[in-house]
mmCIF file of C-alpha atoms in Angstrom:
data_model
loop_
_atom_site.group_PDB
_atom_site.id
_atom_site.type_symbol
_atom_site.label_atom_id
_atom_site.label_comp_id
_atom_site.label_asym_id
_atom_site.label_seq_id
_atom_site.Cartn_x
_atom_site.Cartn_y
_atom_site.Cartn_z
ATOM 1 C CA MET A 212 107.798 114.841 83.949
ATOM 2 C CA THR A 213 108.837 114.366 87.582
ATOM 3 C CA ILE A 214 106.527 113.055 90.260
ATOM 4 C CA ALA A 215 106.955 116.349 92.155
ATOM 5 C CA ARG A 216 104.695 118.030 89.602
ATOM 6 C CA PHE A 217 101.671 116.091 90.822
ATOM 7 C CA PRO A 218 99.686 117.518 93.780
ATOM 8 C CA ARG A 219 100.169 115.379 96.875
ATOM 9 C CA ARG A 220 98.887 115.282 100.445
ATOM 10 C CA ARG A 221 101.515 114.034 102.880
ATOM 11 C CA TYR A 222 100.202 111.686 105.565
ATOM 12 C CA THR A 223 103.580 110.260 106.624
ATOM 13 C CA PRO A 224 106.590 112.282 107.784
ATOM 14 C CA GLY A 225 109.764 111.065 106.087
ATOM 15 C CA PHE A 226 110.572 107.612 104.751
ATOM 16 C CA THR A 227 109.306 104.356 106.223
ATOM 17 C CA ALA A 228 112.111 102.276 107.702
ATOM 18 C CA ILE A 229 113.997 99.434 106.053
ATOM 19 C CA GLU A 230 115.010 96.907 108.712
ATOM 20 C CA PRO A 231 116.929 93.623 108.654
ATOM 21 C CA MET A 232 115.182 90.412 109.716
ATOM 22 C CA PRO A 233 118.120 88.547 111.271
ATOM 23 C CA ARG A 234 116.209 85.862 113.190
ATOM 24 C CA LEU A 235 114.005 84.899 110.262
ATOM 25 C CA SER A 236 117.040 84.908 107.960
ATOM 26 C CA ALA A 237 118.963 82.617 110.328
ATOM 27 C CA LEU A 238 115.971 80.304 110.756
ATOM 28 C CA LEU A 239 115.544 79.859 107.005
ATOM 29 C CA GLY A 240 119.273 79.565 106.368
ATOM 30 C CA GLY A 241 119.227 81.409 103.041
ATOM 31 C CA PRO A 242 119.779 85.025 101.972
ATOM 32 C CA THR A 243 119.662 88.037 104.274
ATOM 33 C CA LEU A 244 116.061 89.229 104.471
ATOM 34 C CA TRP A 245 115.022 92.865 104.909
ATOM 35 C CA ILE A 246 111.629 94.498 105.350
ATOM 36 C CA LYS A 247 110.292 97.879 104.196
ATOM 37 C CA ARG A 248 107.864 98.978 106.916
ATOM 38 C CA ASP A 249 104.988 100.432 104.924
ATOM 39 C CA ASP A 250 102.731 99.032 107.629
ATOM 40 C CA GLN A 251 103.888 102.137 109.536
ATOM 41 C CA LEU A 252 102.582 104.673 107.030
ATOM 42 C CA GLY A 253 100.249 107.397 108.260
ATOM 43 C CA LEU A 254 96.436 107.336 108.673
ATOM 44 C CA ALA A 255 94.522 104.819 110.774
ATOM 45 C CA ALA A 256 96.690 101.696 111.303
ATOM 46 C CA GLY A 257 98.774 102.382 108.192
ATOM 47 C CA GLY A 258 99.382 100.352 105.066
ATOM 48 C CA ASN A 259 100.167 100.753 101.386
ATOM 49 C CA LYS A 260 96.912 102.440 100.397
ATOM 50 C CA THR A 261 98.070 105.542 102.279
ATOM 51 C CA ARG A 262 100.715 106.201 99.610
ATOM 52 C CA LYS A 263 98.139 105.957 96.828
ATOM 53 C CA LEU A 264 95.662 108.156 98.677
ATOM 54 C CA GLU A 265 98.221 110.959 99.000
ATOM 55 C CA PHE A 266 97.835 111.584 95.263
ATOM 56 C CA LEU A 267 94.168 110.647 94.931
ATOM 57 C CA ILE A 268 93.001 112.828 97.827
ATOM 58 C CA ALA A 269 94.998 115.788 96.508
ATOM 59 C CA ASP A 270 93.128 115.374 93.222
ATOM 60 C CA ALA A 271 89.786 115.068 95.023
ATOM 61 C CA LEU A 272 90.402 118.276 96.975
ATOM 62 C CA ALA A 273 91.518 120.124 93.844
ATOM 63 C CA LYS A 274 88.185 119.166 92.271
ATOM 64 C CA GLY A 275 86.192 120.428 95.266
ATOM 65 C CA ALA A 276 84.946 117.010 96.380
ATOM 66 C CA ASP A 277 83.017 116.676 99.625
ATOM 67 C CA THR A 278 82.439 112.901 99.552
ATOM 68 C CA LEU A 279 84.729 109.989 98.718
ATOM 69 C CA VAL A 280 83.214 106.890 97.120
ATOM 70 C CA THR A 281 85.209 103.677 96.883
ATOM 71 C CA THR A 282 84.961 99.907 96.905
ATOM 72 C CA GLY A 283 86.636 96.853 98.392
ATOM 73 C CA ALA A 284 86.153 93.473 100.013
ATOM 74 C CA PRO A 285 84.629 93.023 103.514
ATOM 75 C CA GLN A 286 87.993 93.447 105.299
ATOM 76 C CA SER A 287 89.291 96.072 102.867
ATOM 77 C CA ASN A 288 92.353 97.962 104.087
ATOM 78 C CA HIS A 289 91.795 100.401 101.249
ATOM 79 C CA CYS A 290 88.279 101.193 102.478
ATOM 80 C CA ARG A 291 89.605 101.687 106.026
ATOM 81 C CA LEU A 292 92.291 104.105 104.891
ATOM 82 C CA THR A 293 89.986 105.973 102.510
ATOM 83 C CA ALA A 294 87.617 106.506 105.436
ATOM 84 C CA ALA A 295 90.540 107.710 107.562
ATOM 85 C CA ALA A 296 91.660 110.139 104.845
ATOM 86 C CA ALA A 297 88.108 111.447 104.618
ATOM 87 C CA VAL A 298 88.116 112.167 108.349
ATOM 88 C CA LYS A 299 91.531 113.839 108.066
ATOM 89 C CA GLU A 300 90.291 116.142 105.311
ATOM 90 C CA GLY A 301 86.785 116.824 106.644
ATOM 91 C CA LEU A 302 85.070 114.806 103.902
ATOM 92 C CA LYS A 303 82.318 112.183 103.946
ATOM 93 C CA CYS A 304 82.871 108.597 102.803
ATOM 94 C CA ARG A 305 80.632 105.933 101.247
ATOM 95 C CA LEU A 306 81.639 102.321 100.607
ATOM 96 C CA LEU A 307 80.532 99.681 98.126
ATOM 97 C CA ILE A 308 81.549 96.330 99.646
ATOM 98 C CA GLU A 309 81.870 93.309 97.372
ATOM 99 C CA GLU A 310 81.237 89.977 99.087
ATOM 100 C CA ARG A 311 83.760 87.990 97.074
ATOM 101 C CA HIS A 312 82.737 84.947 99.104
ATOM 102 C CA ALA A 313 79.065 84.793 100.125
ATOM 103 C CA GLY A 314 78.300 85.587 103.749
ATOM 104 C CA THR A 315 81.715 87.084 104.569
ATOM 105 C CA TYR A 316 80.548 90.608 105.362
ATOM 106 C CA ASP A 317 79.409 91.039 108.949
ATOM 107 C CA PRO A 318 78.308 94.582 109.889
ATOM 108 C CA ALA A 319 78.982 93.662 113.523
ATOM 109 C CA GLY A 320 82.346 92.079 112.679
ATOM 110 C CA THR A 321 85.769 92.924 114.014
ATOM 111 C CA GLY A 322 88.897 93.993 112.159
ATOM 112 C CA ASN A 323 88.363 96.599 109.461
ATOM 113 C CA ASN A 324 84.577 96.161 109.647
ATOM 114 C CA LEU A 325 84.660 97.692 113.118
ATOM 115 C CA LEU A 326 86.941 100.471 111.950
ATOM 116 C CA PHE A 327 84.544 101.474 109.155
ATOM 117 C CA ASP A 328 82.060 102.272 111.916
ATOM 118 C CA LEU A 329 84.553 104.029 114.191
ATOM 119 C CA LEU A 330 85.767 106.171 111.302
ATOM 120 C CA GLY A 331 82.235 107.342 110.583
ATOM 121 C CA VAL A 332 81.588 105.853 107.152
ATOM 122 C CA GLU A 333 78.334 107.467 106.052
ATOM 123 C CA ALA A 334 76.838 104.482 104.227
ATOM 124 C CA ILE A 335 77.862 100.947 103.243
ATOM 125 C CA GLU A 336 76.225 99.032 100.412
ATOM 126 C CA VAL A 337 77.015 95.315 100.115
ATOM 127 C CA VAL A 338 76.869 93.591 96.727
ATOM 128 C CA PRO A 339 77.624 90.015 95.596
ATOM 129 C CA ALA A 340 80.773 88.873 93.806
ATOM 130 C CA GLY A 341 80.844 89.717 90.140
ATOM 131 C CA THR A 342 78.923 92.974 90.488
ATOM 132 C CA ASP A 343 80.045 95.751 88.136
ATOM 133 C CA LEU A 344 81.732 97.821 90.830
ATOM 134 C CA ALA A 345 82.578 100.768 88.590
ATOM 135 C CA ALA A 346 78.921 101.045 87.608
ATOM 136 C CA GLY A 347 77.875 100.695 91.243
ATOM 137 C CA MET A 348 80.151 103.516 92.356
ATOM 138 C CA ALA A 349 78.980 105.676 89.443
ATOM 139 C CA ARG A 350 75.379 105.113 90.576
ATOM 140 C CA ILE A 351 76.243 106.139 94.143
ATOM 141 C CA ALA A 352 78.047 109.208 92.827
ATOM 142 C CA GLU A 353 75.055 110.213 90.698
ATOM 143 C CA GLY A 354 72.802 109.940 93.734
ATOM 144 C CA LEU A 355 75.115 112.249 95.653
ATOM 145 C CA LYS A 356 75.098 114.765 92.807
ATOM 146 C CA VAL A 357 71.294 114.817 92.938
ATOM 147 C CA GLU A 358 71.657 115.817 96.592
ATOM 148 C CA GLY A 359 73.874 118.711 95.531
ATOM 149 C CA ARG A 360 77.094 117.078 96.701
ATOM 150 C CA ILE A 361 80.426 116.653 94.918
ATOM 151 C CA PRO A 362 81.580 113.018 94.929
ATOM 152 C CA TYR A 363 85.021 111.732 94.013
ATOM 153 C CA VAL A 364 85.207 108.087 92.955
ATOM 154 C CA ILE A 365 88.343 106.112 93.888
ATOM 155 C CA PRO A 366 88.846 102.690 92.251
ATOM 156 C CA GLY A 367 89.348 99.587 94.378
ATOM 157 C CA GLY A 368 92.736 99.611 96.052
ATOM 158 C CA GLY A 369 93.326 103.149 94.799
ATOM 159 C CA SER A 370 94.852 101.352 91.833
ATOM 160 C CA ASN A 371 94.813 103.657 88.863
ATOM 161 C CA ALA A 372 97.782 105.456 87.323
ATOM 162 C CA LEU A 373 97.466 108.434 89.681
ATOM 163 C CA GLY A 374 97.313 106.196 92.753
ATOM 164 C CA ALA A 375 100.242 104.093 91.537
ATOM 165 C CA LEU A 376 102.425 107.211 91.740
ATOM 166 C CA GLY A 377 102.512 106.507 95.477
ATOM 167 C CA TYR A 378 104.638 103.443 94.801
ATOM 168 C CA VAL A 379 106.755 105.156 92.186
ATOM 169 C CA ALA A 380 107.655 107.453 95.095
ATOM 170 C CA CYS A 381 108.251 104.416 97.324
ATOM 171 C CA ALA A 382 110.661 102.998 94.763
ATOM 172 C CA GLY A 383 112.603 106.237 95.015
ATOM 173 C CA GLU A 384 112.767 105.802 98.776
ATOM 174 C CA ILE A 385 114.082 102.253 98.384
ATOM 175 C CA VAL A 386 116.815 103.362 95.985
ATOM 176 C CA ALA A 387 117.882 106.174 98.330
ATOM 177 C CA GLN A 388 117.804 103.945 101.410
ATOM 178 C CA SER A 389 119.792 101.248 99.625
ATOM 179 C CA ALA A 390 122.542 103.798 99.047
ATOM 180 C CA ASP A 391 122.367 105.117 102.624
ATOM 181 C CA LEU A 392 122.499 101.604 104.098
ATOM 182 C CA GLY A 393 125.239 100.483 101.762
ATOM 183 C CA VAL A 394 123.093 97.455 100.877
ATOM 184 C CA ALA A 395 122.503 96.442 97.269
ATOM 185 C CA PHE A 396 119.180 94.593 97.181
ATOM 186 C CA ASP A 397 119.292 91.600 94.858
ATOM 187 C CA ALA A 398 115.502 91.379 94.657
ATOM 188 C CA VAL A 399 112.333 93.055 95.936
ATOM 189 C CA VAL A 400 109.169 91.092 96.785
ATOM 190 C CA CYS A 401 105.667 92.494 97.343
ATOM 191 C CA ALA A 402 102.043 91.366 97.432
ATOM 192 C CA SER A 403 100.245 91.732 94.098
ATOM 193 C CA GLY A 404 96.504 92.311 94.298
ATOM 194 C CA SER A 405 94.746 95.311 92.734
ATOM 195 C CA ALA A 406 98.118 96.029 91.064
ATOM 196 C CA GLY A 407 98.807 99.632 92.112
ATOM 197 C CA THR A 408 101.645 98.783 94.481
ATOM 198 C CA HIS A 409 103.252 96.266 92.128
ATOM 199 C CA ALA A 410 102.896 98.517 89.066
ATOM 200 C CA GLY A 411 104.148 101.643 90.834
ATOM 201 C CA LEU A 412 107.204 99.870 92.223
ATOM 202 C CA LEU A 413 107.934 98.415 88.799
ATOM 203 C CA VAL A 414 107.811 101.822 87.096
ATOM 204 C CA GLY A 415 109.857 103.457 89.839
ATOM 205 C CA LEU A 416 112.567 100.790 90.099
ATOM 206 C CA GLU A 417 112.933 100.449 86.331
ATOM 207 C CA GLY A 418 112.810 104.207 85.778
ATOM 208 C CA ALA A 419 115.635 104.644 88.291
ATOM 209 C CA ARG A 420 117.625 101.851 86.603
ATOM 210 C CA SER A 421 117.965 100.382 90.067
ATOM 211 C CA GLY A 422 118.937 96.886 88.969
ATOM 212 C CA MET A 423 116.527 95.502 91.593
ATOM 213 C CA PRO A 424 114.265 92.826 90.038
ATOM 214 C CA LEU A 425 110.732 92.849 91.432
ATOM 215 C CA THR A 426 108.477 89.847 92.082
ATOM 216 C CA GLY A 427 104.825 90.195 92.996
ATOM 217 C CA VAL A 428 103.232 87.316 94.906
ATOM 218 C CA SER A 429 99.641 87.132 93.722
ATOM 219 C CA VAL A 430 96.972 87.094 96.410
ATOM 220 C CA ARG A 431 93.971 86.728 94.105
ATOM 221 C CA ARG A 432 94.479 85.863 90.437
ATOM 222 C CA ALA A 433 96.251 83.298 88.309
ATOM 223 C CA GLN A 434 99.626 84.333 86.943
ATOM 224 C CA ALA A 435 98.651 85.249 83.374
ATOM 225 C CA GLU A 436 95.706 87.387 84.451
ATOM 226 C CA GLN A 437 97.707 89.149 87.159
ATOM 227 C CA VAL A 438 100.650 89.812 84.842
ATOM 228 C CA ALA A 439 98.311 91.437 82.322
ATOM 229 C CA LEU A 440 96.693 93.580 85.041
ATOM 230 C CA VAL A 441 100.022 94.777 86.478
ATOM 231 C CA ALA A 442 101.685 95.344 83.117
ATOM 232 C CA GLY A 443 98.722 97.370 81.844
ATOM 233 C CA LEU A 444 98.685 99.621 84.891
ATOM 234 C CA ALA A 445 102.483 99.988 84.821
ATOM 235 C CA LYS A 446 102.263 101.131 81.198
ATOM 236 C CA ARG A 447 99.584 103.729 82.030
ATOM 237 C CA THR A 448 101.585 104.941 85.037
ATOM 238 C CA ALA A 449 104.751 105.360 82.969
ATOM 239 C CA GLU A 450 102.768 107.265 80.360
ATOM 240 C CA LEU A 451 101.290 109.555 83.024
ATOM 241 C CA LEU A 452 104.842 110.409 84.062
ATOM 242 C CA GLY A 453 105.856 110.998 80.463
ATOM 243 C CA GLN A 454 108.230 108.037 80.591
ATOM 244 C CA ASP A 455 108.825 105.514 77.862
ATOM 245 C CA ALA A 456 106.407 102.693 78.698
ATOM 246 C CA ALA A 457 108.852 100.292 77.071
ATOM 247 C CA ILE A 458 110.974 100.420 80.219
ATOM 248 C CA VAL A 459 108.484 98.108 81.936
ATOM 249 C CA ALA A 460 107.857 95.817 78.980
ATOM 250 C CA ASP A 461 108.517 92.176 79.846
ATOM 251 C CA LYS A 462 109.516 93.118 83.419
ATOM 252 C CA THR A 463 106.319 92.022 85.173
ATOM 253 C CA VAL A 464 106.969 88.936 87.312
ATOM 254 C CA VAL A 465 104.150 87.260 89.264
ATOM 255 C CA ASP A 466 104.254 84.104 91.404
ATOM 256 C CA ASP A 467 100.722 82.746 91.902
ATOM 257 C CA ARG A 468 101.532 79.595 93.886
ATOM 258 C CA TRP A 469 100.445 80.950 97.268
ATOM 259 C CA VAL A 470 96.919 82.155 96.450
ATOM 260 C CA GLY A 471 95.347 78.942 97.734
ATOM 261 C CA GLU A 472 91.631 78.479 97.088
ATOM 262 C CA GLY A 473 91.005 82.167 96.548
ATOM 263 C CA TYR A 474 91.262 85.759 97.708
ATOM 264 C CA ALA A 475 91.159 86.169 101.491
ATOM 265 C CA LEU A 476 90.737 82.425 102.050
ATOM 266 C CA PRO A 477 93.274 81.138 104.607
ATOM 267 C CA THR A 478 96.110 78.779 103.701
ATOM 268 C CA ASP A 479 98.459 76.778 105.898
ATOM 269 C CA THR A 480 101.454 78.621 104.450
ATOM 270 C CA MET A 481 99.862 81.999 105.233
ATOM 271 C CA ILE A 482 99.224 80.939 108.833
ATOM 272 C CA GLU A 483 102.822 79.782 109.174
ATOM 273 C CA ALA A 484 104.149 83.045 107.708
ATOM 274 C CA VAL A 485 102.023 85.255 109.976
ATOM 275 C CA ARG A 486 103.072 83.324 113.065
ATOM 276 C CA LEU A 487 106.747 83.151 112.059
ATOM 277 C CA LEU A 488 107.056 86.909 111.522
ATOM 278 C CA ALA A 489 105.321 87.636 114.822
ATOM 279 C CA ALA A 490 107.431 85.129 116.771
ATOM 280 C CA GLN A 491 110.771 85.776 115.068
ATOM 281 C CA GLU A 492 110.696 89.510 114.303
ATOM 282 C CA GLY A 493 107.791 90.999 116.261
ATOM 283 C CA VAL A 494 106.178 92.085 112.982
ATOM 284 C CA LEU A 495 102.448 91.682 112.360
ATOM 285 C CA LEU A 496 101.447 90.654 108.855
ATOM 286 C CA ASP A 497 97.864 90.320 107.653
ATOM 287 C CA PRO A 498 95.977 87.202 106.504
ATOM 288 C CA VAL A 499 94.918 88.508 103.085
ATOM 289 C CA TYR A 500 97.927 90.216 101.510
ATOM 290 C CA THR A 501 101.221 90.228 103.375
ATOM 291 C CA GLY A 502 100.694 86.828 104.982
ATOM 292 C CA LYS A 503 100.409 85.184 101.568
ATOM 293 C CA ALA A 504 103.165 87.348 100.082
ATOM 294 C CA MET A 505 105.528 86.417 102.913
ATOM 295 C CA ALA A 506 104.534 82.771 102.484
ATOM 296 C CA GLY A 507 105.687 83.168 98.898
ATOM 297 C CA LEU A 508 108.995 84.713 99.925
ATOM 298 C CA ILE A 509 109.611 81.981 102.512
ATOM 299 C CA GLY A 510 108.754 79.319 99.951
ATOM 300 C CA GLN A 511 111.134 80.855 97.402
ATOM 301 C CA VAL A 512 113.945 80.924 99.981
ATOM 302 C CA ARG A 513 113.327 77.260 100.831
ATOM 303 C CA GLU A 514 113.490 76.416 97.133
ATOM 304 C CA GLY A 515 116.967 77.934 96.995
ATOM 305 C CA ARG A 516 116.025 80.798 94.704
ATOM 306 C CA TRP A 517 118.612 83.043 96.357
ATOM 307 C CA ALA A 518 122.019 82.292 97.846
ATOM 308 C CA LYS A 519 123.529 83.210 101.169
ATOM 309 C CA GLY A 520 125.115 86.623 100.920
ATOM 310 C CA GLN A 521 122.305 88.027 98.802
ATOM 311 C CA ASN A 522 119.941 90.678 100.186
ATOM 312 C CA ILE A 523 116.203 90.376 99.583
ATOM 313 C CA LEU A 524 113.749 93.167 100.455
ATOM 314 C CA PHE A 525 110.124 92.448 101.375
ATOM 315 C CA VAL A 526 107.724 95.395 101.098
ATOM 316 C CA HIS A 527 105.318 95.113 104.031
ATOM 317 C CA THR A 528 102.103 96.696 102.816
ATOM 318 C CA GLY A 529 100.254 96.561 106.156
ATOM 319 C CA GLY A 530 96.770 95.288 106.914
ATOM 320 C CA SER A 531 97.169 94.012 110.483
ATOM 321 C CA PRO A 532 93.648 95.088 111.640
ATOM 322 C CA ALA A 533 92.284 92.185 109.584
ATOM 323 C CA LEU A 534 94.090 89.749 111.899
ATOM 324 C CA TYR A 535 91.319 90.095 114.457
ATOM 325 C CA ALA A 536 88.705 88.877 112.003
ATOM 326 C CA TYR A 537 90.767 85.695 111.478
ATOM 327 C CA ARG A 538 91.377 84.836 115.130
ATOM 328 C CA ASP A 539 89.917 81.342 114.953
ATOM 329 C CA VAL A 540 92.191 80.497 112.028
ATOM 330 C CA LEU A 541 95.406 82.039 113.368
ATOM 331 C CA ALA A 542 95.301 81.507 117.112
ATOM 332 C CA HIS A 543 96.388 77.868 117.252
ATOM 333 C CA GLY A 544 98.825 77.479 114.378
ATOM 334 C CA VAL A 545 102.309 76.144 115.127
ATOM 335 C CA PRO A 546 105.171 77.907 113.307
ATOM 336 C CA GLN A 547 107.509 75.572 111.457
ATOM 337 C CA GLY A 548 111.240 76.077 110.950
#
């Protein structure tokens, strides 16, 4: 089965760009680094969740939904983009926010918290870490049904097999752009969190027999747990497409050395990465996902993982609105060479 058989809303015209990062590459003195600009995807302020929502929102509309229900952390890019998609489609949106670290949700906060308000989120419920989020969203959905409404529940990060199709499609873009650019990418690196991006890319790159090995830099979990999460979702995504799930067996690679003390908690290497990309390439990363993923890529280059002459592609999954909520952490860092 081809991905074209799945209903899809298109929120981004054409492919997102792949650009070289010559100044960062020269500064690090290793391979040639490239960046896939998924921070420039459609909907409010862009980011990887837009690709997943193209398939999830199409499914919601096909089922007659009038309200989207989803979950995420206090500075959730997924929640921001789900709210933006709801506005785009004339739907309502409700959020279940998990405080993964106590006291981190501020209803008057900046970053994505502000955007939830501007985008007209109908209601926000805040719950402590460890809450059964699937049960919480089901409860919200049942309440909406009692009101005569038609809810559609989207998992955190949009990371189920249907949502992961967004990054199967992205893998196809990368393969096509590699051919157009005349650049054979020796490796692809992305952030690995709720697993939809990592799993979708894995299925797409392996299904295309691209020869591009993929590494996910974990932003939340230890390696073994993250590998199991990604591999499981990749298997379900391959099965949804009617592909042999064996094509992704033993292909899941996760580097967990840049998580730090936990999800969304700042690290020195994240601060350095955010400031380096801004100063060297004019590219804004975010402090939760791409900052830590880029810290991982920079660390791998410094370790000598790749040689000069090789081409490494970083998938920039967006999230820059969260920068404003981390001003005190980021504003005075000094980038290191």
